[in-house]
mmCIF file of C-alpha atoms and ligand atoms in Angstrom:
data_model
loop_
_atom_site.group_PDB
_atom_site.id
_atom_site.type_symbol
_atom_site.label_atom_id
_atom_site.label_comp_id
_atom_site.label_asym_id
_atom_site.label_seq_id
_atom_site.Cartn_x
_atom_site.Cartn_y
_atom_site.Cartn_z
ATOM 1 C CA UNK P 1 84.177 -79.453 -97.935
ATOM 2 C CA UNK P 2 82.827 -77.492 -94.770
ATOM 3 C CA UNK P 3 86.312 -77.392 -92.920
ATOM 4 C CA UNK P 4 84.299 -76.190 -89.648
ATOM 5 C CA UNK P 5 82.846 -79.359 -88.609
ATOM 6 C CA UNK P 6 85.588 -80.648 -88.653
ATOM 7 C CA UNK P 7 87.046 -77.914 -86.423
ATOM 8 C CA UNK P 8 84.633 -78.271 -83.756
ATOM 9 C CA UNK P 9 84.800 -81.770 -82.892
ATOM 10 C CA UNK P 10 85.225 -81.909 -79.162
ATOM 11 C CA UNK P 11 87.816 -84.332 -77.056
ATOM 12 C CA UNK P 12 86.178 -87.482 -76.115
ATOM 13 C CA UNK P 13 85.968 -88.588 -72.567
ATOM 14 C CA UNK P 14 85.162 -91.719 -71.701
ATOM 15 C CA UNK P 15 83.680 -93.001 -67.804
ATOM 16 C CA UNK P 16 86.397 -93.698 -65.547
ATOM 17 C CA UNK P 17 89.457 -92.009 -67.646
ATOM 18 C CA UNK P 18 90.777 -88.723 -66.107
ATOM 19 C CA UNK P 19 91.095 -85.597 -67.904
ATOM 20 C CA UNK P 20 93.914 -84.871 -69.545
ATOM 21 C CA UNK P 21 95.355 -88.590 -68.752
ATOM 22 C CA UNK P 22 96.302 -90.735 -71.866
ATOM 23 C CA UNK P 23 92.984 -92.825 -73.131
ATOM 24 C CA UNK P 24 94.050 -96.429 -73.364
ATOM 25 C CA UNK P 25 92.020 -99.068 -74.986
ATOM 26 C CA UNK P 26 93.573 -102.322 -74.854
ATOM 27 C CA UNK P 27 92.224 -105.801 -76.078
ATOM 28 C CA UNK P 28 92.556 -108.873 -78.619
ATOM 29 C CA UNK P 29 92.755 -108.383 -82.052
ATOM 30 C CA UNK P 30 89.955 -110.545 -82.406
ATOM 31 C CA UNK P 31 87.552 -111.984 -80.365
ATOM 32 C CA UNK P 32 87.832 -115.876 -80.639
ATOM 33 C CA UNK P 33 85.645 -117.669 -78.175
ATOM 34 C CA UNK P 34 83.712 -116.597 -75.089
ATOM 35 C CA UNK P 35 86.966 -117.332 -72.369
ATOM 36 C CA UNK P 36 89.546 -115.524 -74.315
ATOM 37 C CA UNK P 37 87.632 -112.371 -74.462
ATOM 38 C CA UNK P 38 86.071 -112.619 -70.915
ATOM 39 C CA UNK P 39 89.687 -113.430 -69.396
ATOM 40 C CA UNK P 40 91.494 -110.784 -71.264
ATOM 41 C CA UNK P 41 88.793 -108.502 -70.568
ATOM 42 C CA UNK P 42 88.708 -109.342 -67.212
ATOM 43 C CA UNK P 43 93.176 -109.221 -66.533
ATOM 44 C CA UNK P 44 92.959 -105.579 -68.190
ATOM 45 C CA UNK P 45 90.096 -104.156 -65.873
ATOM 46 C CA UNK P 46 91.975 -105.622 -63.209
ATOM 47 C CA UNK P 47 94.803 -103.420 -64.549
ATOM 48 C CA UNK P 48 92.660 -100.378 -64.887
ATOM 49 C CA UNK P 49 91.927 -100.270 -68.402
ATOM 50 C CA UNK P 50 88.663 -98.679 -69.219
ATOM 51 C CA UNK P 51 87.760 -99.435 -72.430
ATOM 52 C CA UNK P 52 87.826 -102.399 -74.286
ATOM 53 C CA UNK P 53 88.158 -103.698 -77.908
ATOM 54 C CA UNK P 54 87.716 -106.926 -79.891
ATOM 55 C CA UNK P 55 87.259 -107.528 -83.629
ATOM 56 C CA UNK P 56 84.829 -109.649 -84.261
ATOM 57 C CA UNK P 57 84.498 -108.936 -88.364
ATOM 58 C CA UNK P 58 87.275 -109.067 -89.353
ATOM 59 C CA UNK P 59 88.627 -107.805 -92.253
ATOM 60 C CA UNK P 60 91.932 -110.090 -93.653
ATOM 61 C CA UNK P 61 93.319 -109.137 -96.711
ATOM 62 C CA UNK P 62 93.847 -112.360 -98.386
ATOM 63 C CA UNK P 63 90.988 -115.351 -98.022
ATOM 64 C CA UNK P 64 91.619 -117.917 -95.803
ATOM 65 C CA UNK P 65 92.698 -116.207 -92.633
ATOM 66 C CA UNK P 66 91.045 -115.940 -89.462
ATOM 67 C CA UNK P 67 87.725 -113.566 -90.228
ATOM 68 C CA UNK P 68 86.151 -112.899 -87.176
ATOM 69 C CA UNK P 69 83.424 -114.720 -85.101
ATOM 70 C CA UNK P 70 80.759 -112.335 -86.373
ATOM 71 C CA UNK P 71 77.562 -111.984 -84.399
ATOM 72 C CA UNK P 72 78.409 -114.736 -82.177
ATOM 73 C CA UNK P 73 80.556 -112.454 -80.717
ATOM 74 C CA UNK P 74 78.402 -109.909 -79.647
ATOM 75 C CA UNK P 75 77.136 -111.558 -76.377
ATOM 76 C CA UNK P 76 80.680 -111.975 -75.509
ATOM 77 C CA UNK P 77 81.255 -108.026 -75.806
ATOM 78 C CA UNK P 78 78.028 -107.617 -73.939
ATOM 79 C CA UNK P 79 78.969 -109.770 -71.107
ATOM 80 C CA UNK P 80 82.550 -108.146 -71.036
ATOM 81 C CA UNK P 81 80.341 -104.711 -70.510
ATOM 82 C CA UNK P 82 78.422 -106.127 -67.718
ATOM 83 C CA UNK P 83 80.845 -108.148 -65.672
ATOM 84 C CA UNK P 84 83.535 -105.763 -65.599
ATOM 85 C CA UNK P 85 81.633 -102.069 -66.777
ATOM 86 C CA UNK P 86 84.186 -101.021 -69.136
ATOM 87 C CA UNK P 87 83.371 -99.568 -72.241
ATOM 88 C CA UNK P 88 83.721 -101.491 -75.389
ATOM 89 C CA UNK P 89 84.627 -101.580 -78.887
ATOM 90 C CA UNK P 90 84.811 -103.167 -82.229
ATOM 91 C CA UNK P 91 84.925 -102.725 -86.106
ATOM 92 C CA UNK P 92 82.530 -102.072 -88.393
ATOM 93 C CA UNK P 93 82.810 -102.313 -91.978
ATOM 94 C CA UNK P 94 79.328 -102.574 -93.486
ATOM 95 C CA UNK P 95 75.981 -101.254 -92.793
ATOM 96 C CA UNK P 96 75.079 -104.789 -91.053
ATOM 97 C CA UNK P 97 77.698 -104.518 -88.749
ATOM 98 C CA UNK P 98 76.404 -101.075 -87.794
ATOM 99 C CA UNK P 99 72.896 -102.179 -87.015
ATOM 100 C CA UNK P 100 74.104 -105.368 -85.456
ATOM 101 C CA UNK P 101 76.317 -103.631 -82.711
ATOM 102 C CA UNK P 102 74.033 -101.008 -82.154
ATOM 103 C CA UNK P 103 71.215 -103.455 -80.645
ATOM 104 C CA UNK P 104 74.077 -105.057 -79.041
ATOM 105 C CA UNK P 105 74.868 -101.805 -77.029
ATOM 106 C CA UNK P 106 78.742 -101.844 -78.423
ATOM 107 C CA UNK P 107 79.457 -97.930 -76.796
ATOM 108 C CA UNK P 108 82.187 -97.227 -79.390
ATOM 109 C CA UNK P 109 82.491 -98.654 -82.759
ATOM 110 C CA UNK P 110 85.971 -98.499 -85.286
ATOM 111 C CA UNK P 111 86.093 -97.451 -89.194
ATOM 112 C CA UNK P 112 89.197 -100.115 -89.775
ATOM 113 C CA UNK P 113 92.151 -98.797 -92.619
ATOM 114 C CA UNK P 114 90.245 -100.639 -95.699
ATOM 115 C CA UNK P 115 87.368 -99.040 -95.037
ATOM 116 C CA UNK P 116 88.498 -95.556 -94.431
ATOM 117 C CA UNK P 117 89.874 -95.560 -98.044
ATOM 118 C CA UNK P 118 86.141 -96.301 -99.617
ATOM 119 C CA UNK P 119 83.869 -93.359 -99.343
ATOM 120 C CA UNK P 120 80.914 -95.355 -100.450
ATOM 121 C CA UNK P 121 81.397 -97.983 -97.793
ATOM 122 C CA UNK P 122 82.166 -94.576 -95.513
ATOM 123 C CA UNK P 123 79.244 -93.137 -96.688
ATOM 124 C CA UNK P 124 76.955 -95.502 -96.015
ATOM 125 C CA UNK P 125 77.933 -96.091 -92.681
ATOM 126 C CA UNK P 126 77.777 -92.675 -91.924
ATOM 127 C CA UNK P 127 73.570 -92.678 -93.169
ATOM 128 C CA UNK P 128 73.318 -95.286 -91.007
ATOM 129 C CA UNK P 129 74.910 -93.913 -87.824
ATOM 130 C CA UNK P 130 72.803 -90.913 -88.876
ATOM 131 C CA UNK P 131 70.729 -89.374 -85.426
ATOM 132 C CA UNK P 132 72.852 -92.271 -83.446
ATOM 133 C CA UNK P 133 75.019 -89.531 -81.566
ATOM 134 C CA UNK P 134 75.561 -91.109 -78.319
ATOM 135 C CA UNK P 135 77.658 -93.627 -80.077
ATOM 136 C CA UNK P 136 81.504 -92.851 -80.184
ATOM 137 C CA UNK P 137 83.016 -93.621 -83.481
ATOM 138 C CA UNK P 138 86.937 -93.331 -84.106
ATOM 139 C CA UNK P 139 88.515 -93.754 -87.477
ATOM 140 C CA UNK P 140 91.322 -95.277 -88.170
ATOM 141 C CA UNK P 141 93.491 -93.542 -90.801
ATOM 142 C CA UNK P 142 93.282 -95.275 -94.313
ATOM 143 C CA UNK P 143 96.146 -97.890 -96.113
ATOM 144 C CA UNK P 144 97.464 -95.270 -97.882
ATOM 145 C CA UNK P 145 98.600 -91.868 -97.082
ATOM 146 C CA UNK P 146 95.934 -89.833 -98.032
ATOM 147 C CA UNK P 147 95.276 -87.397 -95.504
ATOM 148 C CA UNK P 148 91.764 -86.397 -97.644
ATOM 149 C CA UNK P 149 90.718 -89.611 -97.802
ATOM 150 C CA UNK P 150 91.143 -89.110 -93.485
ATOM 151 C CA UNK P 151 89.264 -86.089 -93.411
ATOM 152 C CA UNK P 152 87.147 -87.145 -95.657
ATOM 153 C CA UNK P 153 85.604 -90.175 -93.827
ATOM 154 C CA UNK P 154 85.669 -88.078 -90.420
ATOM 155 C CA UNK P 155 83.799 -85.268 -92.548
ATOM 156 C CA UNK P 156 80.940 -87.957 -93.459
ATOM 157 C CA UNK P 157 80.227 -88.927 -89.820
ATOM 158 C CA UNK P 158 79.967 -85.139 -88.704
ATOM 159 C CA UNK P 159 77.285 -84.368 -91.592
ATOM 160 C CA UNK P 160 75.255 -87.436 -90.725
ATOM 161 C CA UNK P 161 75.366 -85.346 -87.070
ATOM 162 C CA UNK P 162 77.769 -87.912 -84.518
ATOM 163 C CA UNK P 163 79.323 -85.508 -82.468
ATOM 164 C CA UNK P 164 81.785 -88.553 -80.726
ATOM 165 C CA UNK P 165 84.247 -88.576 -83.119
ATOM 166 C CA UNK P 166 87.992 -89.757 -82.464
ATOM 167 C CA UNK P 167 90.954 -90.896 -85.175
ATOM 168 C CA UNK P 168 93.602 -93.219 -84.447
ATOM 169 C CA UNK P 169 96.595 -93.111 -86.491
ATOM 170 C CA UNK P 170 97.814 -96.530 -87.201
ATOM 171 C CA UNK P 171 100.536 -96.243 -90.358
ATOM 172 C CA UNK P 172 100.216 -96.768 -93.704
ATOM 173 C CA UNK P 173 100.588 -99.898 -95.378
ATOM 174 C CA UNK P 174 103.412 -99.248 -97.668
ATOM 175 C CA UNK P 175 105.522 -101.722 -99.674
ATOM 176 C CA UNK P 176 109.613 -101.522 -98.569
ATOM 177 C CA UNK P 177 108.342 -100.357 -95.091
ATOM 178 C CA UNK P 178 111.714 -101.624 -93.737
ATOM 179 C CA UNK P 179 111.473 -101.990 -89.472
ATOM 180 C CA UNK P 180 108.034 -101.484 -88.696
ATOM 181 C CA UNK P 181 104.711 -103.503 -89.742
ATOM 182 C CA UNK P 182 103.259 -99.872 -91.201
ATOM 183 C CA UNK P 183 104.972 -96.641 -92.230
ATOM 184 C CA UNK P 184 103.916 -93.990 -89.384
ATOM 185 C CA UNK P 185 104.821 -90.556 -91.654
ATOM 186 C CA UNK P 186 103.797 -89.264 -88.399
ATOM 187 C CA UNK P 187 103.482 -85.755 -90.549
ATOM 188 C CA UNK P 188 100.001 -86.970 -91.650
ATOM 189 C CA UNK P 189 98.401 -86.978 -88.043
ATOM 190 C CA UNK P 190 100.047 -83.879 -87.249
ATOM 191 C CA UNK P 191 98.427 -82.298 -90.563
ATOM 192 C CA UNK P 192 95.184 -84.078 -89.397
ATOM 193 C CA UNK P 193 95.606 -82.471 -86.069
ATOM 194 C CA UNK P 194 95.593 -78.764 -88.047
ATOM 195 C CA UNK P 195 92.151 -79.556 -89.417
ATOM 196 C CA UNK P 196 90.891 -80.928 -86.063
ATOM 197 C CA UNK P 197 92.624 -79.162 -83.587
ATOM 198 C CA UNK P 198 90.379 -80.317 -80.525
ATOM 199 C CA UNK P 199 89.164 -83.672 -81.552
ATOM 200 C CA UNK P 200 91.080 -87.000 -79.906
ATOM 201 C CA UNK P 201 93.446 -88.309 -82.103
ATOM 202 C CA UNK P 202 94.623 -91.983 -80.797
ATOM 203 C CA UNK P 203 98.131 -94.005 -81.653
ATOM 204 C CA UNK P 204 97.731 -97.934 -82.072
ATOM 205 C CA UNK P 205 101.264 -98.822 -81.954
ATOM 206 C CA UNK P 206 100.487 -102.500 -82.268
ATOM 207 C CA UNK P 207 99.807 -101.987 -86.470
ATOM 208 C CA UNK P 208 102.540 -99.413 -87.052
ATOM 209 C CA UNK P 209 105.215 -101.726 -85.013
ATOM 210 C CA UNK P 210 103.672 -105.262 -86.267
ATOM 211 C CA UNK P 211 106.254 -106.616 -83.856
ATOM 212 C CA UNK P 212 105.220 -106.595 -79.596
ATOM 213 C CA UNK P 213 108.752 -105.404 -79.144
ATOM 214 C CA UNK P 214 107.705 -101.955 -80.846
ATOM 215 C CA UNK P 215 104.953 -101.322 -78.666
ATOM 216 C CA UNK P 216 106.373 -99.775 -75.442
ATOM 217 C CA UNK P 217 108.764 -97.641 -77.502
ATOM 218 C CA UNK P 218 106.085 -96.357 -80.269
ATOM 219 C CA UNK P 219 103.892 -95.680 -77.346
ATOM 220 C CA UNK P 220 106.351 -93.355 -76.018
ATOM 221 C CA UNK P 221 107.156 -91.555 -78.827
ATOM 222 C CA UNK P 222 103.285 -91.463 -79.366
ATOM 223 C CA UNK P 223 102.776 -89.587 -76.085
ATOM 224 C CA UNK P 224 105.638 -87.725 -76.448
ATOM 225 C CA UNK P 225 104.270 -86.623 -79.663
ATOM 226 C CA UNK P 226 101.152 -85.398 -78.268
ATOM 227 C CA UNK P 227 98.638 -88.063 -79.103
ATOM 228 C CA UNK P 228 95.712 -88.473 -76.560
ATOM 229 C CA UNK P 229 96.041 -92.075 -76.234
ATOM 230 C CA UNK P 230 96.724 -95.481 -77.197
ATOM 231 C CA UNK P 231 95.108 -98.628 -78.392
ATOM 232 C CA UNK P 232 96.831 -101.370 -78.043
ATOM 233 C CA UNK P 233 96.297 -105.024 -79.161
ATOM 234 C CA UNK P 234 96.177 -107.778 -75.848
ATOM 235 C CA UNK P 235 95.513 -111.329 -75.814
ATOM 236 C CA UNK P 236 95.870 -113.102 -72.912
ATOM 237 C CA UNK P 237 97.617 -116.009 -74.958
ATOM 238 C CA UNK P 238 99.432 -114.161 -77.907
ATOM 239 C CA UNK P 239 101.584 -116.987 -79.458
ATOM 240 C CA UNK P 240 98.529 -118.318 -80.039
ATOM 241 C CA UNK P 241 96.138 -115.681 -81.334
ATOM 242 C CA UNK P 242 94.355 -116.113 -84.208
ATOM 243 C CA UNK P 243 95.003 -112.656 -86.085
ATOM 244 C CA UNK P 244 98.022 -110.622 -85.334
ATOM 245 C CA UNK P 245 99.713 -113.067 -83.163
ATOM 246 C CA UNK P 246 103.427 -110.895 -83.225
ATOM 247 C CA UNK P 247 102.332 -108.000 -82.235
ATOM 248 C CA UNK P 248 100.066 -108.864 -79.110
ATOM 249 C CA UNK P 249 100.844 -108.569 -75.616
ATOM 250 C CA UNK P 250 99.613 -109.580 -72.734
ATOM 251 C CA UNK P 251 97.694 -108.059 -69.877
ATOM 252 C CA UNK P 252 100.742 -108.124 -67.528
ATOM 253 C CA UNK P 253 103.133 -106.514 -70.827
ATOM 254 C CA UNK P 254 101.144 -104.252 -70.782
ATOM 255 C CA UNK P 255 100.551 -103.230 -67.518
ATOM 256 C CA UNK P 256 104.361 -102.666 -66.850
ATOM 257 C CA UNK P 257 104.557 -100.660 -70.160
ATOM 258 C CA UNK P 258 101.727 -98.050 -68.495
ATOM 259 C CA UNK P 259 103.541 -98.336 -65.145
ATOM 260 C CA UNK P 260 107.031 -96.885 -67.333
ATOM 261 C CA UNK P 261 105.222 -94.674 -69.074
ATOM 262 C CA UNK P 262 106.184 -91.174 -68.936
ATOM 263 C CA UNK P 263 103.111 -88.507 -69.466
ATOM 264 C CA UNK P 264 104.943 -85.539 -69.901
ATOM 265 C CA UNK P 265 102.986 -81.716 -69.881
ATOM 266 C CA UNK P 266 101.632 -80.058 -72.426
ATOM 267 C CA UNK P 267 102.255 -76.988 -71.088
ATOM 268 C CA UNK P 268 106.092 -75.852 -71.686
ATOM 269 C CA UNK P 269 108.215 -74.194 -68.909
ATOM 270 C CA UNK P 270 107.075 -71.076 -70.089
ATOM 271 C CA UNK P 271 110.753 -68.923 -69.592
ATOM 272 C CA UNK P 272 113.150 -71.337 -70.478
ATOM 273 C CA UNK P 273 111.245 -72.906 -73.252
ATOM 274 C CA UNK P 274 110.060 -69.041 -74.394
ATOM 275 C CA UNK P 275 114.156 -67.911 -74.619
ATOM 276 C CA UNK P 276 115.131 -71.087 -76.749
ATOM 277 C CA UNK P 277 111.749 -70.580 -79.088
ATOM 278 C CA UNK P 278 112.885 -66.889 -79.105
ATOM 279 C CA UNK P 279 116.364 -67.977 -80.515
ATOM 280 C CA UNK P 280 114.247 -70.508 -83.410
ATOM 281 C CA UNK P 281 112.765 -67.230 -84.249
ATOM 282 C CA UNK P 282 115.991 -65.389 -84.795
ATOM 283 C CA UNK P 283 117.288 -68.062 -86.591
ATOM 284 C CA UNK P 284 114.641 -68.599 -89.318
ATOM 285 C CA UNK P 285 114.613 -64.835 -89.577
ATOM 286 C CA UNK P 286 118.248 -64.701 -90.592
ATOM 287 C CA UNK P 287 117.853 -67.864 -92.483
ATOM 288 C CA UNK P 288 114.860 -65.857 -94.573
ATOM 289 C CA UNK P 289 117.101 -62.879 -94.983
ATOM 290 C CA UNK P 290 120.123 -64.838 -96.044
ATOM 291 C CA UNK P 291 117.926 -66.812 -99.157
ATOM 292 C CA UNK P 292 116.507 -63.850 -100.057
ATOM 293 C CA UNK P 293 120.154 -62.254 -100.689
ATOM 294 C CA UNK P 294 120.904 -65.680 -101.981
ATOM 295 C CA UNK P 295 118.136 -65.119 -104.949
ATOM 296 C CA UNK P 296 119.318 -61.673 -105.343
ATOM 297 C CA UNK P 297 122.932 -62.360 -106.500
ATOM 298 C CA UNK P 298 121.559 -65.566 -108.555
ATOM 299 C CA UNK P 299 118.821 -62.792 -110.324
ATOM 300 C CA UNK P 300 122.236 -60.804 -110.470
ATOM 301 C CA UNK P 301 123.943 -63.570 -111.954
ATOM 302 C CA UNK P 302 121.272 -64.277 -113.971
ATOM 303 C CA UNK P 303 120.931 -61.177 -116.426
ATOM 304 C CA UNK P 304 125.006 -61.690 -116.527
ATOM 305 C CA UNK P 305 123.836 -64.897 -118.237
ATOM 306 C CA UNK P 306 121.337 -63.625 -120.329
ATOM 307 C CA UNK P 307 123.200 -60.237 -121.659
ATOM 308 C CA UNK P 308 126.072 -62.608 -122.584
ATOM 309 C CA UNK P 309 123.757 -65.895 -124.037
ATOM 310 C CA UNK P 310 124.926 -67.959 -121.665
ATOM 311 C CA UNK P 311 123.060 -71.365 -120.455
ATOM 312 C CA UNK P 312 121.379 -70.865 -116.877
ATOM 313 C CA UNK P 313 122.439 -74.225 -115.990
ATOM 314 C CA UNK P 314 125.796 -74.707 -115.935
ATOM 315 C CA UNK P 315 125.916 -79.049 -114.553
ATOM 316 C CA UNK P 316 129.511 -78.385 -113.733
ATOM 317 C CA UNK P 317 129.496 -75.776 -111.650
ATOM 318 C CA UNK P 318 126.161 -77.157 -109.702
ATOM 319 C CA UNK P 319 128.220 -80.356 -108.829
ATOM 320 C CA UNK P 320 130.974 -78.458 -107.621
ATOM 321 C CA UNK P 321 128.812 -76.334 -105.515
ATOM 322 C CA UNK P 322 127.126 -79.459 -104.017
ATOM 323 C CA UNK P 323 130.062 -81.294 -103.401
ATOM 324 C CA UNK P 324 131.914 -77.997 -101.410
ATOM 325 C CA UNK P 325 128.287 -77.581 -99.403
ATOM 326 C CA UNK P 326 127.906 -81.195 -98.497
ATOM 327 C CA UNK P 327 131.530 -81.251 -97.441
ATOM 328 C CA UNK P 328 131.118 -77.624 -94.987
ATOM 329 C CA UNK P 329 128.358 -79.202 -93.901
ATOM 330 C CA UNK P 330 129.663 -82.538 -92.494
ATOM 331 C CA UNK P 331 132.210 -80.494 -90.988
ATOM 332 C CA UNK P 332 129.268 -78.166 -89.234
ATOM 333 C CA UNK P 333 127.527 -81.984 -88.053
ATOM 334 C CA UNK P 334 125.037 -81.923 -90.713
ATOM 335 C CA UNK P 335 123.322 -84.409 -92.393
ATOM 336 C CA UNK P 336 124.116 -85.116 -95.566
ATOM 337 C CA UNK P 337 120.736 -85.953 -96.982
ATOM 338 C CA UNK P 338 119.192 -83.122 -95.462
ATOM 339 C CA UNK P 339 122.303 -81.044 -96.866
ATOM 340 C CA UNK P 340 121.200 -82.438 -100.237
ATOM 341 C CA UNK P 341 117.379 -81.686 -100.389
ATOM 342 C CA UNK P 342 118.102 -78.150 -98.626
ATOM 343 C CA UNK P 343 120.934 -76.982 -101.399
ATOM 344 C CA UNK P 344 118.841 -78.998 -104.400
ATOM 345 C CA UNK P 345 115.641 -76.881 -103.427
ATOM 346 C CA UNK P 346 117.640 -73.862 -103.441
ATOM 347 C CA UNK P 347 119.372 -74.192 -106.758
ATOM 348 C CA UNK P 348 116.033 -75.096 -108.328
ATOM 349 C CA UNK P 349 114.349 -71.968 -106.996
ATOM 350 C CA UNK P 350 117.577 -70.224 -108.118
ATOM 351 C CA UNK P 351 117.126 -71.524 -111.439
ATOM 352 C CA UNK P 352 113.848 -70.425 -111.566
ATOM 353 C CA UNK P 353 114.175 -67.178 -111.163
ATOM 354 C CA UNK P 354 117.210 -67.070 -113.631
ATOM 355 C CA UNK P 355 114.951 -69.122 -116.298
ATOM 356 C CA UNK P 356 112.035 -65.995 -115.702
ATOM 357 C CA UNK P 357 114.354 -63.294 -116.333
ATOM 358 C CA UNK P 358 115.216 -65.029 -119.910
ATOM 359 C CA UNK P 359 111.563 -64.715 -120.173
ATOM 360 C CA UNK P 360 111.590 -60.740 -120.013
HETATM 361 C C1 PEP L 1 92.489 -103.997 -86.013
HETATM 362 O O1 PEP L 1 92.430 -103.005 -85.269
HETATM 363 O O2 PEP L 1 92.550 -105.165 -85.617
HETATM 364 C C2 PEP L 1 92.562 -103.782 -87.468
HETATM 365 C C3 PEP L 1 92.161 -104.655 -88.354
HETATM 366 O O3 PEP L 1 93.146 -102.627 -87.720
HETATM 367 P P1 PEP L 1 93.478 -101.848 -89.098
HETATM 368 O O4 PEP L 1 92.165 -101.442 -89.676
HETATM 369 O O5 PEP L 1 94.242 -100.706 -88.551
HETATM 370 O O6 PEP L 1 94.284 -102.756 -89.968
HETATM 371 MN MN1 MN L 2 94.803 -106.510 -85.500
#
């Protein structure tokens, strides 16, 4: 896969939205009729939102539930865009949708989770969008945790040539996810973030949290954690939204979550933070230095084993040593499950190297 592509996508900027300041895009789930999206539309310009989204194919994973108002919907967009000039957004899922929102002058279309995981579907969108690059297209990450599947999709758009290309992490839908709607493994942006270092990645704490309780917290942590943005599901009458009723807000919600906000710098406070990353270093240093004599006396230990045909596991000593570790390390204010995977990884490697020296 040409990684470089990738590599240079550029930060999107969008008319209206300051440089460097959080990109929020706020609107309904779906669009429903002509009012609800021109009134919630028209409360979140009046709170300075800029840009604008509204499903109007919508995807539902069983049969039955609300799934969009289709084309009927795109005069509603259209007349959002006029009345109010923010920019504005939807799904597409299928080469129709493409071609419909294009002659409907939607400025920034969304690759929704069940798409994202099907690189034919991906694929042909991407042909389609094909010498469209004024057209801003953001991806949302796919159901599953599959960062390729991620960088794959994103990888399809930049061959076909689109040059406006954002993500926006919204979890994974995981069985047992236990408080939130989706499992964040926040680790998966963050990798995606490696591969695209300059591109805008967005968090839509509405799907992770499933619940409008979650949303100002998740959107803190989200800034906090260096995403470029937000989008965030409004409807000016939640309870009685059609899709994703729980985890809507309203115009007002969400205009005193932005006012509590905290944007905090990128840039560190460059002595104080430089001493404490100094002291990181010295720590992982000695922590390096200390393993490495740690797999020197177990290589020790080791031909002691083998010159006397002993076993290289020995299940009674191991449990002893992990019960005495996990105990010093309460005592130190350590975790026990991270005490666990830390001392487990470090017998296995120790029992590797013992196992290659019965080898020789
Ligand atoms: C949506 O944004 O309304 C939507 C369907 O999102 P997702 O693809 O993240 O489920
Ligand atoms: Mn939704």
């Amino acid at each position: 896969m040409p990684q470089s592509s990738l590599q240079q996508i550029q930060p999107l900027r969008f008319q209206g939205v300051d440089d460097g300041a959080p990109i929020v895009i706020a609107g309904p789930c779906g669009a429903e009729t002509e009012q609800q999206t021109l009134d919630t539309a028209r409360a979140l310009s009046a709170i300075g939102v800029k840009v604008f989204r509204a499903g109007i194919w919508k995807p539902r994973t069983m049969p039955g539930g609300f799934e969009g108002v289709g084309n009927n919907g795109l005069p509603w967009m259209q007349a959002v865009k006029r009345e109010t000039g923010m920019v504005v957004a939807t799904e597409v899922a299928t080469v129709e949708h493409v071609h419909a929102a294009l002659d409907a002058g939607i400025d920034i279309l969304w690759v929704g989770a069940r798409t994202t995981a099907n690189p034919f579907a991906m694929q042909d969108i991407a042909d389609v969008l094909n010498g469209h690059d004024d057209v801003t297209v953001l991806v949302k990450n796919p159901l599953n945790p599959d960062l390729d599947l991620w960088l794959g999709a994103l990888q399809r758009l930049c061959n076909a040539g689109l040059t406006r290309i954002g993500a926006v992490h919204r979890g994974f839908s995981l069985a047992g996810t236990h408080i939130y709607r989706n499992d964040p493994q926040w680790h998966i942006p963050f990798e995606l973030r490696r591969h695209a270092p300059h591109m805008t990645i967005l968090c839509d704490p509405s799907h992770i949290g499933g619940k409008r309780d979650y949303v100002e917290h998740l959107s803190q942590l989200a800034l906090d954690m260096g995403f470029d943005g937000l989008m965030i599901e409004c409807h000016y009458d939640p309870d009685n939204a059609l899709s994703d009723s729980a985890q809507q807000i309203t115009p007002d919600a969400l205009k005193s979550i932005l006012d509590r906000l905290v944007i905090r710098s990128s840039r560190p406070i460059e002595d104080e933070l430089a001493l404490l990353r100094q002291q990181i270093d010295d720590c992982d240093h000695e922590l390096l230095a200390v393993l490495a004599r740690r797999m020197s006396v177990s290589r020790e230990i080791g031909r002691f084993k083998k010159a006397r045909n002993l076993r290289v596991v020995q299940p009674a000593r191991y449990q002893e040593v992990i019960k005495a570790r996990l105990e010093e390390a309460a005592h130190l204010g350590l975790q026990e499950e991270f005490t666990q995977v830390v001392m487990q990884a470090i017998h296995e490697e120790s029992v590797r190297q013992q196992l290659d020296l019965f080898k020789e």
